[in-house]
mmCIF file of C-alpha atoms in Angstrom:
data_model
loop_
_atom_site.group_PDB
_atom_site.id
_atom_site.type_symbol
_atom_site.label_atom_id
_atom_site.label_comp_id
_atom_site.label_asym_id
_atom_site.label_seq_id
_atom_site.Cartn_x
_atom_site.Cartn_y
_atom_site.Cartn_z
ATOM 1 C CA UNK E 25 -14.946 10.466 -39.786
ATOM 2 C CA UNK E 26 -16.146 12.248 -36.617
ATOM 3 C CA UNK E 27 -13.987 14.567 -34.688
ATOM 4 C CA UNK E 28 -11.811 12.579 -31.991
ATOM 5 C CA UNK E 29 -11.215 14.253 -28.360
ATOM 6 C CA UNK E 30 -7.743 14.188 -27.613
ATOM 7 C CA UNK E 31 -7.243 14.545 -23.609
ATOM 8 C CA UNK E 32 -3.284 15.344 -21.997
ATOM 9 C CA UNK E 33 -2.238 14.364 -19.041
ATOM 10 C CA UNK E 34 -3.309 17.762 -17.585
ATOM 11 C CA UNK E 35 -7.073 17.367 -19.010
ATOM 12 C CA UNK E 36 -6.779 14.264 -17.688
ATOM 13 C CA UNK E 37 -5.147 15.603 -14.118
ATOM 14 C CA UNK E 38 -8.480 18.024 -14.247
ATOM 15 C CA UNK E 39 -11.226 15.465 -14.952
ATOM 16 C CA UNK E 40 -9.499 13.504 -11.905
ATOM 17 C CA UNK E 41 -9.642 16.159 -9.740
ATOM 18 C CA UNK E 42 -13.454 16.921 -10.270
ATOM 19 C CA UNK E 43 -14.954 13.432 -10.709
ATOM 20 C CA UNK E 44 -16.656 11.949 -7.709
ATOM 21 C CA UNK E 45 -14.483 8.910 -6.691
ATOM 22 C CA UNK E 46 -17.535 7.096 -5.864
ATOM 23 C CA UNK E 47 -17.727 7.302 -9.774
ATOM 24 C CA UNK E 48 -14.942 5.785 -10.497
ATOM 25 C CA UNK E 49 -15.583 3.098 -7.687
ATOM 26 C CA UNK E 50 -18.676 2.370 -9.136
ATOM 27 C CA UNK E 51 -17.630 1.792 -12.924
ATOM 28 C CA UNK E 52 -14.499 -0.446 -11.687
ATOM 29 C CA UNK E 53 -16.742 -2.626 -9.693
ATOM 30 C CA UNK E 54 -19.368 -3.005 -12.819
ATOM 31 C CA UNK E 55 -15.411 -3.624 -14.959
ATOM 32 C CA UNK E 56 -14.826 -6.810 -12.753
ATOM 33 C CA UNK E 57 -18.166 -7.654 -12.634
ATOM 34 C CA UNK E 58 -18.396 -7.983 -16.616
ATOM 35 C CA UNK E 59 -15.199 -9.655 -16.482
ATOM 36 C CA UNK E 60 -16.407 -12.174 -14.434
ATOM 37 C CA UNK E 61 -19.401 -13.375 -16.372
ATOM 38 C CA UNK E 62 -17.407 -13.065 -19.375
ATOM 39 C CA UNK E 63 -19.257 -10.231 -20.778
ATOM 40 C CA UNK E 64 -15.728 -8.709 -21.831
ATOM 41 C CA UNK E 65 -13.102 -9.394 -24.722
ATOM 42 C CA UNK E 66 -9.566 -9.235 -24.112
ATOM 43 C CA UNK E 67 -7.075 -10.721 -26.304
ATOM 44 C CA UNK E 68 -3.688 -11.750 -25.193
ATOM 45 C CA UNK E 69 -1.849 -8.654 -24.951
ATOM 46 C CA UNK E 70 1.477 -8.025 -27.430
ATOM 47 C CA UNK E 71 4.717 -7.161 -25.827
ATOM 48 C CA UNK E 72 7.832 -5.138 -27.213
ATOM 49 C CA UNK E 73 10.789 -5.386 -25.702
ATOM 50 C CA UNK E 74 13.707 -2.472 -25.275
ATOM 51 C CA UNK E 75 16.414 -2.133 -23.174
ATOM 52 C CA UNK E 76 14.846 0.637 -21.204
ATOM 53 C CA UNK E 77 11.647 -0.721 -21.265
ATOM 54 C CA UNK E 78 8.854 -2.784 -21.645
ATOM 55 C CA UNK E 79 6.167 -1.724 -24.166
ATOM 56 C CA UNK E 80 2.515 -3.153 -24.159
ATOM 57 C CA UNK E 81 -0.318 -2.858 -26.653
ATOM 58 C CA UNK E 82 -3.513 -4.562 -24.860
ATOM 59 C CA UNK E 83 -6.762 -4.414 -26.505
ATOM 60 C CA UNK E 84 -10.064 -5.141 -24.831
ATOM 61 C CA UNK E 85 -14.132 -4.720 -24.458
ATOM 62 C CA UNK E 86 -16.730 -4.170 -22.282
ATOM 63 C CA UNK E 87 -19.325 -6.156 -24.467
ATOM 64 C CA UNK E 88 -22.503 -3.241 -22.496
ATOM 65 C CA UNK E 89 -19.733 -0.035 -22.810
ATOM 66 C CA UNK E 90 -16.980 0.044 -25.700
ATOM 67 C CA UNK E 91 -13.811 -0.860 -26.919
ATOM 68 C CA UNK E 92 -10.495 0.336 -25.764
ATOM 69 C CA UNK E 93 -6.464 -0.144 -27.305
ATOM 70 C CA UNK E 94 -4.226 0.777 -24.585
ATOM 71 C CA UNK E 95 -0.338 1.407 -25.245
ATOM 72 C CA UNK E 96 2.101 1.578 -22.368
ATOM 73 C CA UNK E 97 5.353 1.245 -21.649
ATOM 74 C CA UNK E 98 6.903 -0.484 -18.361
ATOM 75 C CA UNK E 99 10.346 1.727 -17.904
ATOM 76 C CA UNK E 100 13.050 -1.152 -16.282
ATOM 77 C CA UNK E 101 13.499 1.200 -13.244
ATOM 78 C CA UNK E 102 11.180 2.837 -10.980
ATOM 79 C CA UNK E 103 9.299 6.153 -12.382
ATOM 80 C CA UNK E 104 7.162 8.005 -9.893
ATOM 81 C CA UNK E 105 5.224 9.572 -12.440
ATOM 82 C CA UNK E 106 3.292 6.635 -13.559
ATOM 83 C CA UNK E 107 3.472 4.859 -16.481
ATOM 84 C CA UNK E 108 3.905 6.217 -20.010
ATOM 85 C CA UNK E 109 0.786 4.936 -21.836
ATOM 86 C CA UNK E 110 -2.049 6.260 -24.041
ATOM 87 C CA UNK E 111 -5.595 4.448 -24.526
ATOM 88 C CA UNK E 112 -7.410 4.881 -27.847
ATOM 89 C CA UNK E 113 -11.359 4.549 -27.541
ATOM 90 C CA UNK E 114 -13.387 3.510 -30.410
ATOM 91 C CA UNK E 115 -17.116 4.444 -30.639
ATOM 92 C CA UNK E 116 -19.215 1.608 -30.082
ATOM 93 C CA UNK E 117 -21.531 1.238 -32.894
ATOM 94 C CA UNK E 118 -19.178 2.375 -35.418
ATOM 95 C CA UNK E 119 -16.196 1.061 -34.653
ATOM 96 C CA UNK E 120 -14.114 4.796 -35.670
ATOM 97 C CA UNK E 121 -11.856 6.150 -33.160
ATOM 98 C CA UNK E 122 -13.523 8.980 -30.395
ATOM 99 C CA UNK E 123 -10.886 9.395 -27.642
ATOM 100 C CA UNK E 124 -7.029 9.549 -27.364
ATOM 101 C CA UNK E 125 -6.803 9.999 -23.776
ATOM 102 C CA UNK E 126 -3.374 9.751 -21.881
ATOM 103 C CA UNK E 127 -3.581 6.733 -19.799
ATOM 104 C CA UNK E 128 0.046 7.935 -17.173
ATOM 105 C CA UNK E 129 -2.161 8.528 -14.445
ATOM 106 C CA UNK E 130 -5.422 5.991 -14.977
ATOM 107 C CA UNK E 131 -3.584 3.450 -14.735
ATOM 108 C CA UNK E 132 -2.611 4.159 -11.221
ATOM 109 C CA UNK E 133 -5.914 4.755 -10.530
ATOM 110 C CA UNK E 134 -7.929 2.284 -12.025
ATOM 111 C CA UNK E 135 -5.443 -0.109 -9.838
ATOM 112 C CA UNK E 136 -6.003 1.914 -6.876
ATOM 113 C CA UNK E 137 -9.515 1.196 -7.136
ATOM 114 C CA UNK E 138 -9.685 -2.472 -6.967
ATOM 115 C CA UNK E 139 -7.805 -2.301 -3.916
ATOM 116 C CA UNK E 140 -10.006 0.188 -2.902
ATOM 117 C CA UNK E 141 -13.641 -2.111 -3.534
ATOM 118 C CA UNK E 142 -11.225 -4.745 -2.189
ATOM 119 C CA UNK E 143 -10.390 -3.262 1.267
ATOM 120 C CA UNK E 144 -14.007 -1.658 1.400
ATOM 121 C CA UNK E 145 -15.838 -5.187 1.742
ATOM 122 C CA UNK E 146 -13.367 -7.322 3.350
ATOM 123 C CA UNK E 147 -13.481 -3.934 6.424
ATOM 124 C CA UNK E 148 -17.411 -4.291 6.355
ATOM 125 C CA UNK E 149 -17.147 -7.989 7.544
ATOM 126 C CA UNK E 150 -14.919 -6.918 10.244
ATOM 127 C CA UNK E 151 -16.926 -5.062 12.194
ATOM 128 C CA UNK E 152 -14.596 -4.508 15.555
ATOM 129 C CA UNK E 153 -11.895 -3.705 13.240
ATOM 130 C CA UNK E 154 -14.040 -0.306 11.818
ATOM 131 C CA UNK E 155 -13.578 0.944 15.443
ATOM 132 C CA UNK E 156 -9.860 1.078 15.351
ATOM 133 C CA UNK E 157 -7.468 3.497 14.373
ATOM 134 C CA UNK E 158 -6.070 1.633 11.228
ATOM 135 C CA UNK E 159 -2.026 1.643 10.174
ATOM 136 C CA UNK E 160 -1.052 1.851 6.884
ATOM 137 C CA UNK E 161 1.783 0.892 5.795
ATOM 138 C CA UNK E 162 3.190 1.281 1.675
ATOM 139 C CA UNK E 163 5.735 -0.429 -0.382
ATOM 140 C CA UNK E 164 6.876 1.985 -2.822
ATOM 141 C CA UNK E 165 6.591 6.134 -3.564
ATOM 142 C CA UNK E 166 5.417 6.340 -7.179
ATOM 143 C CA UNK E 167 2.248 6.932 -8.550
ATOM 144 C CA UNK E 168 0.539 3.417 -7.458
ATOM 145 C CA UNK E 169 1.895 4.608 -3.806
ATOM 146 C CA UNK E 170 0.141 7.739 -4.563
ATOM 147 C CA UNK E 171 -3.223 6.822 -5.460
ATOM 148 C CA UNK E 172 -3.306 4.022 -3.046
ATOM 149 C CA UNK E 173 -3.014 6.187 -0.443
ATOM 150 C CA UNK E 174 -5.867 8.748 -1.475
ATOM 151 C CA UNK E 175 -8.589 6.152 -2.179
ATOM 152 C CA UNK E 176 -7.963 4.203 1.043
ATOM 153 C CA UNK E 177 -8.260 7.402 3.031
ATOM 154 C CA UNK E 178 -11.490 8.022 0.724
ATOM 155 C CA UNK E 179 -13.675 4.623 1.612
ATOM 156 C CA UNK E 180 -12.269 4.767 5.250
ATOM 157 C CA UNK E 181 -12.548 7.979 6.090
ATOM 158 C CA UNK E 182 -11.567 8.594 10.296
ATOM 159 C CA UNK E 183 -10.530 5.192 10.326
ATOM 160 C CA UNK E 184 -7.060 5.165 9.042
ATOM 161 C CA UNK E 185 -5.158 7.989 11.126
ATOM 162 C CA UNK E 186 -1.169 6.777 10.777
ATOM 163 C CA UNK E 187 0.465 6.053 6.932
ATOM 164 C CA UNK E 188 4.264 4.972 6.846
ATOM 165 C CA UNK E 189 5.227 5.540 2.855
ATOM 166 C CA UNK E 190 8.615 2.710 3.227
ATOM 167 C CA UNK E 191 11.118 2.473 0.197
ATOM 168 C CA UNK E 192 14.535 1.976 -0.350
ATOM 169 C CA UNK E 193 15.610 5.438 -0.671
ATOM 170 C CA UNK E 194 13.814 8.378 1.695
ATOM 171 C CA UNK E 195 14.270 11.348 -0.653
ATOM 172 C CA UNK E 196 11.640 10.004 -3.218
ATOM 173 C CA UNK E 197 9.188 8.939 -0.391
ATOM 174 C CA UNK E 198 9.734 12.292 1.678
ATOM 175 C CA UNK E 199 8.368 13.891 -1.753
ATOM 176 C CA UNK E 200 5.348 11.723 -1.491
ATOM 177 C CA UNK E 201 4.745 12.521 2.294
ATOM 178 C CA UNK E 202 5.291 16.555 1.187
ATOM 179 C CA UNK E 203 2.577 15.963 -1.296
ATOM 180 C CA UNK E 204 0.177 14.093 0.611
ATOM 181 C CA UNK E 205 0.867 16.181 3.821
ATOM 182 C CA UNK E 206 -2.367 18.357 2.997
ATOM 183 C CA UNK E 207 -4.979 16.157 2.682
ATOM 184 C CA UNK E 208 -3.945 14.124 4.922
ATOM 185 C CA UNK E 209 -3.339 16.798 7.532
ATOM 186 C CA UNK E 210 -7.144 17.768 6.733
ATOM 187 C CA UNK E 211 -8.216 14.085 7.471
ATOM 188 C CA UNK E 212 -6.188 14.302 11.222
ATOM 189 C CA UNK E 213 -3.903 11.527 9.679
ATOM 190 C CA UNK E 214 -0.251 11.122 10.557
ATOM 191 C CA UNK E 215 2.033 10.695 7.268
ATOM 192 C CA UNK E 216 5.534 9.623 7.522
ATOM 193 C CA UNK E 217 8.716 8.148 5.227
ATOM 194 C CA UNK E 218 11.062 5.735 6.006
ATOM 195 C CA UNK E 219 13.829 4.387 4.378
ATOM 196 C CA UNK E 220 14.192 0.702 4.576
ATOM 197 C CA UNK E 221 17.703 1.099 2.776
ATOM 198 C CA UNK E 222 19.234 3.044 6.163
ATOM 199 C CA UNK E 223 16.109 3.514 8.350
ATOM 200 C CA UNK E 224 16.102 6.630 8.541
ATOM 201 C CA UNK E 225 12.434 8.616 8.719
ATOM 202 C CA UNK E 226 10.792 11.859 8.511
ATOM 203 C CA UNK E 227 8.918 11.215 11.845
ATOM 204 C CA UNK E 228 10.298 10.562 15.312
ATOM 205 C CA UNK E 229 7.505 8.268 16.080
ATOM 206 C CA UNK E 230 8.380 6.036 12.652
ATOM 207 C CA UNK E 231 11.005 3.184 13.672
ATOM 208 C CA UNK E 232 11.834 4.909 16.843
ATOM 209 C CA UNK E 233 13.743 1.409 17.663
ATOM 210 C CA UNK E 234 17.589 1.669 18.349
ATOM 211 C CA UNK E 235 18.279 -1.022 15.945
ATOM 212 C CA UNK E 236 19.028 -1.645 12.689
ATOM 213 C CA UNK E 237 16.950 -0.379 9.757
ATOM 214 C CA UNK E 238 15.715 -4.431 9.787
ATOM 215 C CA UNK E 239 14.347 -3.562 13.429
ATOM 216 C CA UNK E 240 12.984 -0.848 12.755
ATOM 217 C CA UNK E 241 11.100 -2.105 9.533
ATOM 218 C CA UNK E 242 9.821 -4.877 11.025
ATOM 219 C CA UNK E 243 8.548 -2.951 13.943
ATOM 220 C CA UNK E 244 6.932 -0.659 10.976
ATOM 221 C CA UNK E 245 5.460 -3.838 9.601
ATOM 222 C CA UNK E 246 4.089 -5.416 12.992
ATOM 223 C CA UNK E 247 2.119 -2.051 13.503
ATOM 224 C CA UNK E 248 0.612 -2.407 9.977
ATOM 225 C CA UNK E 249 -4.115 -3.076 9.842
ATOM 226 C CA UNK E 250 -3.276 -2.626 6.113
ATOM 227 C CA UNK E 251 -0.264 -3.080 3.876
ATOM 228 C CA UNK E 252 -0.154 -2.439 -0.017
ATOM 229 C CA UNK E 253 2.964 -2.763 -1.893
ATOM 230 C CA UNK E 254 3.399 -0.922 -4.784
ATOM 231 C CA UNK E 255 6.962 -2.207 -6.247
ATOM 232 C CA UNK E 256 9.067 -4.373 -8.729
ATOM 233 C CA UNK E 257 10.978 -6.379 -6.285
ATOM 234 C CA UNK E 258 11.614 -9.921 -7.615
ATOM 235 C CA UNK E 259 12.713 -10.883 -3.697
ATOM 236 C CA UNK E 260 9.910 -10.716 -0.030
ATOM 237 C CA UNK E 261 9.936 -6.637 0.973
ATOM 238 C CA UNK E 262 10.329 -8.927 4.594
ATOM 239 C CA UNK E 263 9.775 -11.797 6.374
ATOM 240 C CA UNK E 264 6.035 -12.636 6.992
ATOM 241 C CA UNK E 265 6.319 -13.936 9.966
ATOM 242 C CA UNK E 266 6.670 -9.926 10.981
ATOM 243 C CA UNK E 267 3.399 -9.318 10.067
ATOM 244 C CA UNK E 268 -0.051 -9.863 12.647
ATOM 245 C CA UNK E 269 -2.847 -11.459 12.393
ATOM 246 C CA UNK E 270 -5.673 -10.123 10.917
ATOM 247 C CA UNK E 271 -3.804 -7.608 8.653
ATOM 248 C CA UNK E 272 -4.962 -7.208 5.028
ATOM 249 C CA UNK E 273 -2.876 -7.076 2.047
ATOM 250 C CA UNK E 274 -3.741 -5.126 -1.612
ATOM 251 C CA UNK E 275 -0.538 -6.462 -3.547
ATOM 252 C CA UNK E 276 0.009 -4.843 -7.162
ATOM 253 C CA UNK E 277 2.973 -4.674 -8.024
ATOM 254 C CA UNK E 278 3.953 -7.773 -9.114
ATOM 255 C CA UNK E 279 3.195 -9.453 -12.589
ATOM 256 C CA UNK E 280 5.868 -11.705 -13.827
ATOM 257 C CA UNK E 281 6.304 -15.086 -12.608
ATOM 258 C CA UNK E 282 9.811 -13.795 -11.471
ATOM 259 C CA UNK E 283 8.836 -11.204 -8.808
ATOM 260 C CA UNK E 284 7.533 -11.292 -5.848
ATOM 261 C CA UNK E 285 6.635 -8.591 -2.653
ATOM 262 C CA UNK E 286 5.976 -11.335 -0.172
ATOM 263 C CA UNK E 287 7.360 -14.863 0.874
ATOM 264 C CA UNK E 288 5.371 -18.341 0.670
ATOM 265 C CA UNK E 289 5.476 -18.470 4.695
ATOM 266 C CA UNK E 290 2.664 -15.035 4.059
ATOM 267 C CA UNK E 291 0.785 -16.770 0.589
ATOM 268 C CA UNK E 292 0.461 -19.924 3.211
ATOM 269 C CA UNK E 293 -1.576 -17.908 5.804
ATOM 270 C CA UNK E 294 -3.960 -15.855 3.753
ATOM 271 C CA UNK E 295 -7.231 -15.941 2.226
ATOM 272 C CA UNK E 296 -6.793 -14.375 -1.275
ATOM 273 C CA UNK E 297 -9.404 -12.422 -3.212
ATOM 274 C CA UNK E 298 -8.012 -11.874 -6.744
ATOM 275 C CA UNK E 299 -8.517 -9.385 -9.909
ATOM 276 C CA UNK E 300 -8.239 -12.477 -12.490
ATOM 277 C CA UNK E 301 -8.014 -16.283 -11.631
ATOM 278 C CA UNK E 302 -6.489 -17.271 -15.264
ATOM 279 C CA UNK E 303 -4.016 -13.824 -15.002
ATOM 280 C CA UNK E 304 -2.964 -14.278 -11.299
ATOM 281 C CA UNK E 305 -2.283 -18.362 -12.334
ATOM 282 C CA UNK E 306 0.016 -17.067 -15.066
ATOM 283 C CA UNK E 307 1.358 -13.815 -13.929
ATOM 284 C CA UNK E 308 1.691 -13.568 -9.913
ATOM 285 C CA UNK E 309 4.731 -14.741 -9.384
ATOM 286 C CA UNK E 310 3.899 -15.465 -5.346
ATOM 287 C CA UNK E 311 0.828 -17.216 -6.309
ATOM 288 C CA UNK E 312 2.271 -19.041 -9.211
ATOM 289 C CA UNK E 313 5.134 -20.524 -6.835
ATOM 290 C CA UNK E 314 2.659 -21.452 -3.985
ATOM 291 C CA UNK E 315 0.857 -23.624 -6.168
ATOM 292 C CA UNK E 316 3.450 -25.387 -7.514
ATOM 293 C CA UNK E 317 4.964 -25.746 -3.786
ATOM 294 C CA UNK E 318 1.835 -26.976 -2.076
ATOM 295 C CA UNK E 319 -0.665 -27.462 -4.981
ATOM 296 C CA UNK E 320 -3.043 -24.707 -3.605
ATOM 297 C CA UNK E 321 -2.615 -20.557 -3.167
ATOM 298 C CA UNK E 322 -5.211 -19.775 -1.122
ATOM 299 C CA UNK E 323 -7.172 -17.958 -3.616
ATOM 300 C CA UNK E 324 -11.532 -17.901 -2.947
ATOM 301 C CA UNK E 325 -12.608 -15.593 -5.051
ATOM 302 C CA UNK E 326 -12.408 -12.905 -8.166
ATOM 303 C CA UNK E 327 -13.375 -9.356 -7.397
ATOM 304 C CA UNK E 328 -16.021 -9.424 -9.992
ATOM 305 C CA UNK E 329 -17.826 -12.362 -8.196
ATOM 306 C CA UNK E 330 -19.172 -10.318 -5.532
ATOM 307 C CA UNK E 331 -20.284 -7.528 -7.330
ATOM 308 C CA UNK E 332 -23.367 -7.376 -9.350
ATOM 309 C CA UNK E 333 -23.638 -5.650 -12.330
ATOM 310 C CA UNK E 334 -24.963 -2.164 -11.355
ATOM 311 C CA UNK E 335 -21.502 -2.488 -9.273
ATOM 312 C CA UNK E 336 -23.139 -3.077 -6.329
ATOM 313 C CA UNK E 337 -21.465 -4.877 -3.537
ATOM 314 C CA UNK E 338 -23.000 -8.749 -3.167
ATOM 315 C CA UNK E 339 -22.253 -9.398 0.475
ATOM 316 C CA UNK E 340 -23.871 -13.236 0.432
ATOM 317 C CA UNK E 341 -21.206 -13.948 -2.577
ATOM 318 C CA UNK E 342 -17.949 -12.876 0.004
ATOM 319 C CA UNK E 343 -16.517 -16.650 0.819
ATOM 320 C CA UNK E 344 -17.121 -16.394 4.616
ATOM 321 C CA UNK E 345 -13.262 -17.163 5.309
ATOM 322 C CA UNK E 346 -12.725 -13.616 4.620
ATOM 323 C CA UNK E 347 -14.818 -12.456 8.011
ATOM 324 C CA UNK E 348 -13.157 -15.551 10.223
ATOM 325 C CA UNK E 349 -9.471 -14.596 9.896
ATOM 326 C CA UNK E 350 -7.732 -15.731 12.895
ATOM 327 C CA UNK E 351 -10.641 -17.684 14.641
ATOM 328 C CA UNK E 352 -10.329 -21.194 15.805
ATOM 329 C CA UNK E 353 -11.907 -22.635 12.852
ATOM 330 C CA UNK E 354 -9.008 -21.171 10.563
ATOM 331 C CA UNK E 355 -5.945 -20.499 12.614
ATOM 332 C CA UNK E 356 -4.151 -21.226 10.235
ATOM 333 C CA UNK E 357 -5.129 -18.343 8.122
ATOM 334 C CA UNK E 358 -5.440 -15.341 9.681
ATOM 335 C CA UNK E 359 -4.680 -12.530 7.372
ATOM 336 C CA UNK E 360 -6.980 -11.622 3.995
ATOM 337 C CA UNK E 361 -4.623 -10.582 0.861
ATOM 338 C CA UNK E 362 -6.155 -8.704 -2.671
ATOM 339 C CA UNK E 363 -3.930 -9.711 -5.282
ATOM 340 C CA UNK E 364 -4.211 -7.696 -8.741
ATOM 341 C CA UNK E 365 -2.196 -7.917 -12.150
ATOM 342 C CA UNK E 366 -4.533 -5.565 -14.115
ATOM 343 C CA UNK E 367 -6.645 -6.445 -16.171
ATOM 344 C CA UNK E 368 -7.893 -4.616 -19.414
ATOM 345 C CA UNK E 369 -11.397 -4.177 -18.658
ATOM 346 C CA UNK E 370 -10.319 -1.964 -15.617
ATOM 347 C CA UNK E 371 -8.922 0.357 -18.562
ATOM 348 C CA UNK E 372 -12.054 0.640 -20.863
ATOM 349 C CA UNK E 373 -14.126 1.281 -17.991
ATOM 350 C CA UNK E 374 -11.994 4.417 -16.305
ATOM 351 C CA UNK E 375 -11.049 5.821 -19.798
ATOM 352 C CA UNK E 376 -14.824 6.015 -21.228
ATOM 353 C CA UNK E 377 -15.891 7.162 -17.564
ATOM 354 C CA UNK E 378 -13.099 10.022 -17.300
ATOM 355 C CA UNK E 379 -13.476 10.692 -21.398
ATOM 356 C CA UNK E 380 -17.465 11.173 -21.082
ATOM 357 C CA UNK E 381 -16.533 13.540 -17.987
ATOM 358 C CA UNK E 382 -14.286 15.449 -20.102
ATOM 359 C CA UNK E 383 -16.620 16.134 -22.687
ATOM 360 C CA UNK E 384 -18.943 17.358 -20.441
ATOM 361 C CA UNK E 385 -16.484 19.729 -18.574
ATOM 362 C CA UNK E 386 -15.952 20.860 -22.028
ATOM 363 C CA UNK E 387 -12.292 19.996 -21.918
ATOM 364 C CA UNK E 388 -9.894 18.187 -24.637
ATOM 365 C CA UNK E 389 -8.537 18.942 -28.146
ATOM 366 C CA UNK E 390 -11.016 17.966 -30.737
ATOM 367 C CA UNK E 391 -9.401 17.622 -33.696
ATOM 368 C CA UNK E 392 -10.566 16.155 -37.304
ATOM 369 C CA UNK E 393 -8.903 13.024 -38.168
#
């Protein structure tokens, strides 16, 4: 058997550091893509349960790139360091095992990036909106906060110049902000915490409101061009009647028909460009209870329908709804949402990427097996 290329998190933490994001843009786009013209293989994923957490062993295939088995485990509270995981990839002719990569911070990532090609396109159709300086507003200070944050400020660069990290305690946010405060300091962008627990913030200018920390968060939220949440809430982060037309939404972080970041008052108003049709039916818990409410969840399109194979973006195949929100014809809904449960193909595509970059940096283990 060949040698296999074992990467750690910090080969891993190197690769990422050096790879052009563009890259990894590119190779997620061509993921959905092949996942939407059924050119991948994913079988229904096997769960083990714990009382701490949540373990998952999801194999898949990109039938054009290679096969993937991808372990993680979903701890039951919060962990800002990603998730635990590791993704074993098999050589595609012969089947035998080439990679063991560490999957804790590609998973993040990989995520990151479909709200990333998400928030790209639906931007490009809104051309007055480019010429603003955009808020952003996060749900949550772990890793998906983390790498939402960078690749946003990556495909809109000078656009975005205020981020408000919000989560329900500040000390794990204000670590986030401390983290971020370089780059985004280099980008002229304004980075702040806020605690929606006590509302208290790291910035003056963050819920300056005399109110309560509801006041002040909603006054966080009515501010907001672009809103990601990033948690495990099973109950609305807040009411959507808060938030203004025209925002945009790249929700992640729920995938259990239990939880949910945002009410049905918000599902009713939005157009909703999805990772997965059949996953989002079965796993988004907003979505899921919107149908069954109203018979219909607002949902156009998958991500891998406007996107052509090279990963190139397919503006004609972007359901038009998505550049009239808040116009006459569609008053009715007047923000855009990105909803995304993962899917497995996202995993094959960043692990083979960040595996071939490895081997060309001349970093891993290679060990004989």
């Amino acid at each position: 058997m060949p040698p296999v290329r074992v990467l750690s998190l910090e080969h891993v933490a190197a690769v990422l550091k050096d790879i052009d994001i563009e890259d990894i843009l590119t190779s997620q786009a061509q993921a959905f893509h092949a996942y939407s013209v059924n050119e991948t293989q994913t079988p229904q994923r096997s769960t083990l349960e714990t009382p701490y957490h949540k373990t998952l062993i999801m194999p898949s295939r990109i039938d054009t790139l290679t096969s993937t088995v991808k372990i993680v485990s979903v701890p039951k509270t919060d962990s800002k360091d990603g998730l635990p995981g590791v993704t074993i990839v098999l050589d595609n002719k012969t089947g035998e095992p080439r990679g063991l990569v560490n999957a804790r911070l590609l998973t993040a990532v990989r995520t990151a990036a479909g709200s990333a090609l998400a928030t790209r396109v639906i931007f490009e159709n809104k051309q007055e909106e480019t010429k603003k300086a955009l808020s952003l507003v996060v749900f949550g200070s772990g890793a998906q906060a983390k790498a939402h944050i960078q690749l946003l400020t990556h495909i809109m660069p000078g656009q975005i110049s205020r981020i408000v990290i919000c989560n329900r305690t500040l000390p794990r946010a204000r670590d986030l902000v401390h983290e971020l405060a370089p780059e985004c300091s280099a980008k002229s962008i304004d980075i702040s915490a806020f605690s929606i627990t006590t509302g208290e913030s790291t910035s003056s200018t963050t819920g300056t409101g005399s109110g309560s920390p509801h006041d002040k968060l909603k006054e966080i939220v009515q501010s907001a061009h672009i809103i990601c949440t990033c948690t495990n809430t099973t109950e609305a982060l807040f009411p959507g009647e808060w938030v203004q037309p025209g925002t945009h939404f790249n929700m992640v972080g729920s995938y259990t028909p239990a939880m949910h970041e945002i009410d049905q008052s918000l599902v009713a108003r939005a157009w909703t460009l999805v990772d997965a049709k059949k996953e989002c039916e079965h796993e988004a818990g907003e979505f899921i209870l919107a149908k069954k409410l109203t018979g219909e969840n607002g949902v156009l399109a998958e991500l891998g329908e406007i996107f052509t194979e090279d990963g190139k973006f397919k503006r004609e195949a972007l359901p038009k709804e998505f550049s009239d929100r808040g116009n006459n014809q569609h008053k009715k809904k007047d923000v855009t949402i990105f909803k995304s449960v993962g899917i497995a193909a996202q995993d094959v595509a960043i692990t083979a990427l960040v595996l071939d970059k490895a081997e060309a940096m001349g970093l891993g283990s290679v060990v004989d097996f």
